[in-house]
mmCIF file of C-alpha atoms in Angstrom:
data_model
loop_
_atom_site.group_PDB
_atom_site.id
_atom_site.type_symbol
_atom_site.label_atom_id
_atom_site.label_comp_id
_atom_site.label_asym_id
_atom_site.label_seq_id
_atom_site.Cartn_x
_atom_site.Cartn_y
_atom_site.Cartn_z
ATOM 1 C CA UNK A 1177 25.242 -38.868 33.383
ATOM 2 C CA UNK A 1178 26.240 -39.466 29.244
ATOM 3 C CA UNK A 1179 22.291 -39.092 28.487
ATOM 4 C CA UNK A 1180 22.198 -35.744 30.227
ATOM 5 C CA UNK A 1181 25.734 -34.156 29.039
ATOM 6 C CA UNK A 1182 24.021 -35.379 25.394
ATOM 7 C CA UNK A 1183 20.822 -33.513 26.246
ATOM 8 C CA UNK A 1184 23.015 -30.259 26.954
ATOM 9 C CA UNK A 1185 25.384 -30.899 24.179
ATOM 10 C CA UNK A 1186 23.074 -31.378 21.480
ATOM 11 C CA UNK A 1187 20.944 -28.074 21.465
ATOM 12 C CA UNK A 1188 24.545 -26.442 21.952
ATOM 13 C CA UNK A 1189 25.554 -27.632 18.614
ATOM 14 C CA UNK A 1190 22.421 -26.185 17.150
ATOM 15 C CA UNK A 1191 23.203 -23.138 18.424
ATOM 16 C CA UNK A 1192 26.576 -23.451 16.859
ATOM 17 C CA UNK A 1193 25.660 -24.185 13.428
ATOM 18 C CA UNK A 1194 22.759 -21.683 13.311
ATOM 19 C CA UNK A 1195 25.271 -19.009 14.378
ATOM 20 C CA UNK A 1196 28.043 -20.378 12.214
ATOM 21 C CA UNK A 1197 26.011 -19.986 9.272
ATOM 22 C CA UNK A 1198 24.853 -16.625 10.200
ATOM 23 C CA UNK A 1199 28.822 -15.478 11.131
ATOM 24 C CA UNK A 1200 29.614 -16.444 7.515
ATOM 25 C CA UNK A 1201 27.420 -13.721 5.395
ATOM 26 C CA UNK A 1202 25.373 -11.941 8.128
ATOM 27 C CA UNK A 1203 27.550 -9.291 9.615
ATOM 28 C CA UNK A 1204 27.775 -7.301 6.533
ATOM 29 C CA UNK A 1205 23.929 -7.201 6.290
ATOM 30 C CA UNK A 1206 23.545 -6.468 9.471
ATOM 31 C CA UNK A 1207 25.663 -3.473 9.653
ATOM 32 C CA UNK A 1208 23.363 -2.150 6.795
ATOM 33 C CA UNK A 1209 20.732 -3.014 8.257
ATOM 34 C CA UNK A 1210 21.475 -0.597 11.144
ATOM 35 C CA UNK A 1211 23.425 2.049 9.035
ATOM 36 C CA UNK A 1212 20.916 5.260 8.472
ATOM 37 C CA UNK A 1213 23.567 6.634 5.495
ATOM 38 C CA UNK A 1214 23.254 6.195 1.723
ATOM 39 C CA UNK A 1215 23.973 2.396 0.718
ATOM 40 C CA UNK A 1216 24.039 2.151 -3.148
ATOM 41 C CA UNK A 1217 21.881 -0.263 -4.771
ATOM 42 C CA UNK A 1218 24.332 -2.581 -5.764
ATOM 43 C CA UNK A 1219 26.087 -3.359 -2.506
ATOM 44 C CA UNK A 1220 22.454 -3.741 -0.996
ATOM 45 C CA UNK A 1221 22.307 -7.066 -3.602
ATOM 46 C CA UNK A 1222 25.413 -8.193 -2.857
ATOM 47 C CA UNK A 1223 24.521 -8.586 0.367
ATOM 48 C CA UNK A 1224 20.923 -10.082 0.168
ATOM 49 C CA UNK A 1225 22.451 -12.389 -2.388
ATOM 50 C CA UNK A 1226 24.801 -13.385 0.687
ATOM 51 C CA UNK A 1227 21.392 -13.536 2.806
ATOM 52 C CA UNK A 1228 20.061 -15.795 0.252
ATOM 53 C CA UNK A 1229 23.126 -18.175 0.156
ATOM 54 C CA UNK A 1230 23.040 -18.277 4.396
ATOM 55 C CA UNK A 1231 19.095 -18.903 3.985
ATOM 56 C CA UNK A 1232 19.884 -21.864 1.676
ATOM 57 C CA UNK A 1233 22.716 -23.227 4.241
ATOM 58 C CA UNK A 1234 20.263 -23.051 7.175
ATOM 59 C CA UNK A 1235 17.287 -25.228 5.038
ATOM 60 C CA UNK A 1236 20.455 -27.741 5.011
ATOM 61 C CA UNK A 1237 21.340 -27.153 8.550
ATOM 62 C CA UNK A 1238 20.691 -31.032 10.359
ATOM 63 C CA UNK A 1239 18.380 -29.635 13.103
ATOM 64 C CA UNK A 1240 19.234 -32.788 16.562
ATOM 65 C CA UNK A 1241 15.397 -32.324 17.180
ATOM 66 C CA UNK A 1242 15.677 -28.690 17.428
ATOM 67 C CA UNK A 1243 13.360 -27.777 13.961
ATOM 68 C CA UNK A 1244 11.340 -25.530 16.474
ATOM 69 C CA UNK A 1245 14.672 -23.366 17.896
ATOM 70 C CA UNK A 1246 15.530 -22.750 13.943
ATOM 71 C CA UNK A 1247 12.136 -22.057 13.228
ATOM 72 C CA UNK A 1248 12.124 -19.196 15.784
ATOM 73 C CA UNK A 1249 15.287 -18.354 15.031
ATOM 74 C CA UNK A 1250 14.382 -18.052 11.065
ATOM 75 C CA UNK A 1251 11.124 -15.655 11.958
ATOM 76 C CA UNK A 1252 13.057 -13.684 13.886
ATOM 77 C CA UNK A 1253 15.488 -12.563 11.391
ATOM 78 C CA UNK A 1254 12.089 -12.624 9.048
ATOM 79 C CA UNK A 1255 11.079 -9.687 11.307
ATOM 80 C CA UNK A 1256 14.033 -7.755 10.953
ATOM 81 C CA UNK A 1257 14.308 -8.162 7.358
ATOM 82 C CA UNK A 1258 10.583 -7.281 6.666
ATOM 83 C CA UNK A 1259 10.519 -4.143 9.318
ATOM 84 C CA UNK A 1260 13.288 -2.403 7.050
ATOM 85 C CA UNK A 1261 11.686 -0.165 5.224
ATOM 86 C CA UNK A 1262 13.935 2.053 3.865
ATOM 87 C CA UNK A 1263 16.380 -0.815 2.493
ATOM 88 C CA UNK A 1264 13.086 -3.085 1.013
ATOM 89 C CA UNK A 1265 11.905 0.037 -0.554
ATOM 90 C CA UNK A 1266 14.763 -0.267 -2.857
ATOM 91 C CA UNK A 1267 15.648 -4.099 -3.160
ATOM 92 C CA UNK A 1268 12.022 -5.168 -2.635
ATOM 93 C CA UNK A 1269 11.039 -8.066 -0.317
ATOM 94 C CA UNK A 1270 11.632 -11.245 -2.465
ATOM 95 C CA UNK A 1271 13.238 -13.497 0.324
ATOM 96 C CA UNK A 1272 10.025 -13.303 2.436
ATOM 97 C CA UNK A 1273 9.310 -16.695 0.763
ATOM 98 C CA UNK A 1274 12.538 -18.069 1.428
ATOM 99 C CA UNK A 1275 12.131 -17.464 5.258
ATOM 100 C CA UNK A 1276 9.254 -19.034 5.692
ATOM 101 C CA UNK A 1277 10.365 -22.148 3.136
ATOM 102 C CA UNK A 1278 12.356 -22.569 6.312
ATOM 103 C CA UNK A 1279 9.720 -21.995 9.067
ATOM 104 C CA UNK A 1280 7.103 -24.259 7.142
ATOM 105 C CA UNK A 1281 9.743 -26.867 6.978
ATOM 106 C CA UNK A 1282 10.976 -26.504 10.559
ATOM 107 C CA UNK A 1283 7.583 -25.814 12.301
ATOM 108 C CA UNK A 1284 4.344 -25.660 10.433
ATOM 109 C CA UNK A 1285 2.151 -25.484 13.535
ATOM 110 C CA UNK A 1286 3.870 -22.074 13.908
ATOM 111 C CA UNK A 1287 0.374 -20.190 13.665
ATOM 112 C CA UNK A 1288 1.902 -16.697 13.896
ATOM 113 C CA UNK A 1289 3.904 -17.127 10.819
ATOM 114 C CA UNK A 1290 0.891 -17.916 8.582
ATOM 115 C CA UNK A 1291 -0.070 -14.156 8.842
ATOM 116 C CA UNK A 1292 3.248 -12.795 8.055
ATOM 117 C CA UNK A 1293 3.689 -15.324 5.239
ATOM 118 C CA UNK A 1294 0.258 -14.275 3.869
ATOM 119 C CA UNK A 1295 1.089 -10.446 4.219
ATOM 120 C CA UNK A 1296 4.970 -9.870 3.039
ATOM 121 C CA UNK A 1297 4.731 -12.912 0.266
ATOM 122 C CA UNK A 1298 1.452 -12.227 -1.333
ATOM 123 C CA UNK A 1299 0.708 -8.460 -0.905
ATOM 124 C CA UNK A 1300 4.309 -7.202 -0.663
ATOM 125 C CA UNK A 1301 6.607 -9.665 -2.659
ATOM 126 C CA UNK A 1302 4.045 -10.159 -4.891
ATOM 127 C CA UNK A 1303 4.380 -13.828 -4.889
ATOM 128 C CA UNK A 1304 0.593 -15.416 -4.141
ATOM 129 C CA UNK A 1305 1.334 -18.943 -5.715
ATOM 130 C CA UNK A 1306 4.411 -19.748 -3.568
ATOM 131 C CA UNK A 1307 2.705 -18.521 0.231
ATOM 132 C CA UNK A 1308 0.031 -20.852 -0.860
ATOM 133 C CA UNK A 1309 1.489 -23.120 -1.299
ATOM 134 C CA UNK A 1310 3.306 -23.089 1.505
ATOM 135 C CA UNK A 1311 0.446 -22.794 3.868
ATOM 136 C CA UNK A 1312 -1.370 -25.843 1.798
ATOM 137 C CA UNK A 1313 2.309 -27.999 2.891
ATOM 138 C CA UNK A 1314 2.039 -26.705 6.279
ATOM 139 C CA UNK A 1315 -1.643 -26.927 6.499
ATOM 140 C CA UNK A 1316 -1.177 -30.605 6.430
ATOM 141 C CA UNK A 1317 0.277 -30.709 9.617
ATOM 142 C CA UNK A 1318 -2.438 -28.777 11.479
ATOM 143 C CA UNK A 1319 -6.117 -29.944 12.535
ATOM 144 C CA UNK A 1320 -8.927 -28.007 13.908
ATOM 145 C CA UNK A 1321 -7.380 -27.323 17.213
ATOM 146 C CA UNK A 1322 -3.950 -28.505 16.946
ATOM 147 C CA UNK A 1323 -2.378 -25.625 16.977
ATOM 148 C CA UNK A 1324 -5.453 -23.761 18.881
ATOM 149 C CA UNK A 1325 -7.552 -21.207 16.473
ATOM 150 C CA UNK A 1326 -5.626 -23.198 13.197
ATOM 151 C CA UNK A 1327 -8.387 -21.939 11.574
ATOM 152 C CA UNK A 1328 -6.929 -18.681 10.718
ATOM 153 C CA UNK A 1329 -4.084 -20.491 8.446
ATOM 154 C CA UNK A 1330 -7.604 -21.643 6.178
ATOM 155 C CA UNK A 1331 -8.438 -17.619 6.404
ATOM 156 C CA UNK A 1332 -4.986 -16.396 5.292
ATOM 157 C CA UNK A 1333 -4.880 -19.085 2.320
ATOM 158 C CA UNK A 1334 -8.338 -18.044 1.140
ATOM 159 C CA UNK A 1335 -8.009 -14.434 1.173
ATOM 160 C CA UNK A 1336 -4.688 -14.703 -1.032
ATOM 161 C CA UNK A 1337 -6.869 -16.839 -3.559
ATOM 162 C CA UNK A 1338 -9.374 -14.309 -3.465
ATOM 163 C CA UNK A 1339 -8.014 -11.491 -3.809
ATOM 164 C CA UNK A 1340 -4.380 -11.849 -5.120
ATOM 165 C CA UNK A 1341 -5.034 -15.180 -7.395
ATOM 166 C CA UNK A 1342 -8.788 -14.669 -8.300
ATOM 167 C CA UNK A 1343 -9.271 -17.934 -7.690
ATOM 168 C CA UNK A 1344 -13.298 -17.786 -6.380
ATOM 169 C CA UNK A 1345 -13.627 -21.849 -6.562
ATOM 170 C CA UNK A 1346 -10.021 -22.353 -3.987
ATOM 171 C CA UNK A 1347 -11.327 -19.988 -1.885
ATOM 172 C CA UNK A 1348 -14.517 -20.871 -1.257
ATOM 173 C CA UNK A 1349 -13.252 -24.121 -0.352
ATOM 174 C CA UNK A 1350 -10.826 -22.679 2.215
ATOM 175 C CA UNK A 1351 -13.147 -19.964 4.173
ATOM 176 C CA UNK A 1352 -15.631 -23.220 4.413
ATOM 177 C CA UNK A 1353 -12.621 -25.025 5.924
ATOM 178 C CA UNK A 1354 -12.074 -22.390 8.376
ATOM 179 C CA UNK A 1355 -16.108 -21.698 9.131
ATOM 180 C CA UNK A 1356 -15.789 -25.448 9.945
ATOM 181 C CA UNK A 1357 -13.201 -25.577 11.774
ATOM 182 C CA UNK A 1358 -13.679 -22.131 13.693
ATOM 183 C CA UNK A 1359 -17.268 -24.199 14.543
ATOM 184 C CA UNK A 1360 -15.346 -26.627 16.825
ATOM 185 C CA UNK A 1361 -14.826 -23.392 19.249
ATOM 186 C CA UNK A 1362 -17.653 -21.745 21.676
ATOM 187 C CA UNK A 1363 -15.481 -18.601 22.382
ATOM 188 C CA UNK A 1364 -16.960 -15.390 20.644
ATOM 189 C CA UNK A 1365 -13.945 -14.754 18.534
ATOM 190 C CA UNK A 1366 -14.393 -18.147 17.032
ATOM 191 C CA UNK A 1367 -17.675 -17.937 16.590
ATOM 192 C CA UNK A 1368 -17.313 -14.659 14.688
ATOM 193 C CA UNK A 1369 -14.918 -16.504 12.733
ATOM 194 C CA UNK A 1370 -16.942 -19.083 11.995
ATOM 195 C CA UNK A 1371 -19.898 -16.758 10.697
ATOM 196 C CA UNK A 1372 -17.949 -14.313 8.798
ATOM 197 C CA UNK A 1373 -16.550 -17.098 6.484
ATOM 198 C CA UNK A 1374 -19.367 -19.096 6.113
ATOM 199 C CA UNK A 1375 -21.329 -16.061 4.840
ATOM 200 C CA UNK A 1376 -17.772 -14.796 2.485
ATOM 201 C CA UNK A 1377 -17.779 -18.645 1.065
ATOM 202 C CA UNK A 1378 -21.293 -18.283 0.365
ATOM 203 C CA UNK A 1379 -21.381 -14.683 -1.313
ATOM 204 C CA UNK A 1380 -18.521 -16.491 -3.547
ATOM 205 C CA UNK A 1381 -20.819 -19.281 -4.606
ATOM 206 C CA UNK A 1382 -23.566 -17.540 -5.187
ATOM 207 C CA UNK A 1383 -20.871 -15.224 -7.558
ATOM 208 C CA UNK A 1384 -17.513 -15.381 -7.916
ATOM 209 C CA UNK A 1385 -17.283 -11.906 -8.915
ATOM 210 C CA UNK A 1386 -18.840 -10.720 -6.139
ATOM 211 C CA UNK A 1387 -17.910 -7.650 -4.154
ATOM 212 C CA UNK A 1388 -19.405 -8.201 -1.024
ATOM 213 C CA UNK A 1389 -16.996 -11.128 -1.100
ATOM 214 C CA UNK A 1390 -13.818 -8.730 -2.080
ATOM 215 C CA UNK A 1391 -15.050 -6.277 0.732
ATOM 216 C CA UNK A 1392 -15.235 -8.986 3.411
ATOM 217 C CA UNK A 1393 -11.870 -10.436 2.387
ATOM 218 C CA UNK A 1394 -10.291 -7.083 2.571
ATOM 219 C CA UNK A 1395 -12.159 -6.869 5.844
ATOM 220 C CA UNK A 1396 -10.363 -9.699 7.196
ATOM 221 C CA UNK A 1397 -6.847 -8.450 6.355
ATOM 222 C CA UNK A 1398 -7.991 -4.775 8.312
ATOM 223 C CA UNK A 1399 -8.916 -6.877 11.485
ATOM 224 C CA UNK A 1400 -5.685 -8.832 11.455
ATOM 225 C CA UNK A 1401 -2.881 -6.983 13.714
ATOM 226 C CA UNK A 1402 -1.204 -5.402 10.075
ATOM 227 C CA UNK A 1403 1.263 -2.363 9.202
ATOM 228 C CA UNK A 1404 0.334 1.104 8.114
ATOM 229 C CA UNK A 1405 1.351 -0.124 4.504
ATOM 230 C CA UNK A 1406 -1.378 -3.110 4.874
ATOM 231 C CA UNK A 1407 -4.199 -1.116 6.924
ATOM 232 C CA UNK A 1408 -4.471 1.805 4.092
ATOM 233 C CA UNK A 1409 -4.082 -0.697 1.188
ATOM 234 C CA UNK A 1410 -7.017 -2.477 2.524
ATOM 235 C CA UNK A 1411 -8.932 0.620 3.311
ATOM 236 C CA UNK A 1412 -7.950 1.811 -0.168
ATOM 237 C CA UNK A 1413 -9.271 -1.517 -1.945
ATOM 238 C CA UNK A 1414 -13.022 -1.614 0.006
ATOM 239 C CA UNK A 1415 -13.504 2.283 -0.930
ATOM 240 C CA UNK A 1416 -12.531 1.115 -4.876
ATOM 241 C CA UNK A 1417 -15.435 -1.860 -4.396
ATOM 242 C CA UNK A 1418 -17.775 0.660 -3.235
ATOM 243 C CA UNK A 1419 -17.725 -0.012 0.674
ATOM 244 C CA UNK A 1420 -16.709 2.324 3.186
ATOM 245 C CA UNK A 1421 -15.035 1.876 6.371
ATOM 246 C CA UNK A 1422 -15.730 3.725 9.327
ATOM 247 C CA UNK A 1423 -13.962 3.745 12.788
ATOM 248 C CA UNK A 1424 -16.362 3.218 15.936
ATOM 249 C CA UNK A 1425 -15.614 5.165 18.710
ATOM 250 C CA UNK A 1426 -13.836 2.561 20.714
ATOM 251 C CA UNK A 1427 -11.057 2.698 17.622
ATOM 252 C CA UNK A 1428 -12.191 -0.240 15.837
ATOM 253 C CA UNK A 1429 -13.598 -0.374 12.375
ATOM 254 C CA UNK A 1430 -16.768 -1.584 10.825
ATOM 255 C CA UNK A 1431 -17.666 -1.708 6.787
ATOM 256 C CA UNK A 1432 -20.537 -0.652 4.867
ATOM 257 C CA UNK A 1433 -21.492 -2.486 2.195
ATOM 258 C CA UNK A 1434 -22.953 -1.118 -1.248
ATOM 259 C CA UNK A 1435 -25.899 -1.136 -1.495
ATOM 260 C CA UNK A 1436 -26.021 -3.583 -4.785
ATOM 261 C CA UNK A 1437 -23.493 -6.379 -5.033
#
């Protein structure tokens, strides 16, 4: 009877201290966050400043075995954050990092975050070096198919050393990682994995400067499930390399290559 009132009690007090935290500087933010009037620039930092200070609490928060209820918790306020455009047009999107600090920490088998992590931290905070290294910490945790399909978390840290670090040597290295891990699989998607970074690592090696690498990187992002922002970016950055995308009837897209690399 005392084991099972602990079992209830403990992810309770979770509960408590995650909302605790977020009663002491979140209501303010939120309210912004749903307001659709004018908010000057300077009370929009005084309140992510208070978002930073509650982020920093909840890395602290002592988590009773619950690291994968604060995780969640964490990505879901990620989402909100992120998805405002109007407000991160004007104070820009520089916690991104410090969510997933916390979701990394909490949960790094949480596949779904790499993606996001990759996407607002690299492309849209403008901070390569700290997603990677985040998904190299969290990458420790995973194997080939523990979480299923890790793979993609090699895919997401090689395309930011492609294309946002310019590191050709670290990436190569990581789409070989995921054509060997996506290899483990028999499903098609794997497989298609598998092959399209096998032949990116190898366009790399045989030049580091190469564009058919670029284009296929870019390629990768396009395929992913991505905002507007993300989709015409990419489409933007394969036209600049000389490729061209086109959409197949059935709404999805395939690239053509130049004709010289």
């Amino acid at each position: 009877m005392l084991l099972s009132r602990q079992t209830l009690i403990t992810p309770l007090l979770v509960c408590l201290c995650i909302l605790g935290i977020g009663s002491l500087q979140w209501p303010r933010l939120q309210k912004l966050l749903n307001s659709q009037q004018y908010t000057a620039l300077e009370t929009l930092e005084t309140e992510l400043a208070a978002e930073k200070l509650r982020l920093k609490l909840l890395k602290q928060l002592p988590s009773f075995g619950y690291d994968n209820l604060i995780a969640n918790w964490a990505y879901l306020n990620f989402l909100q954050y992120f998805g405002d455009d109007e407000i991160r047009a004007k104070t820009g999107y520089s916690l991104s990092p410090e969510y997933f600090e916390i979701i990394i920490e909490r949960d790094p088998r949480f596949l779904k975050a790499y993606l996001s992590l990759s996407t607002s931290t690299s492309l849209y905070a403008a901070m390569p070096e700290r997603a990677i290294a985040l998904m190299e910490k969290g990458l420790k945790s995973l194997s080939p198919k523990v979480p299923a399909k890790s793979y993609y978390a090699w895919r997401y840290k090689g395309i930011d050393e492609l294309l946002f670090l310019g590191n050709a040597q670290a990436a190569q290295q990581s789409f070989t990682a995921a054509a060997n891990w996506a290899s483990e699989y028999t499903d098609d998607e794997s497989k298609f994995v598998a092959f399209t970074s096998q032949k990116t690592a190898e366009f790399i090696s045989s030049n580091p400067n190469s564009k058919y690498a670029q284009i296929s990187t870019w390629a990768m992002v396009l395929s992913n499930q991505v905002d507007d922002r993300t989709r015409k970016r990419a489409i933007t950055a394969i036209e600049r390399l000389g490729g061209q995308v086109v959409t197949n009837p059935d709404g999805t897209n395939s690239i053509k290559f130049p004709e010289t690399d």
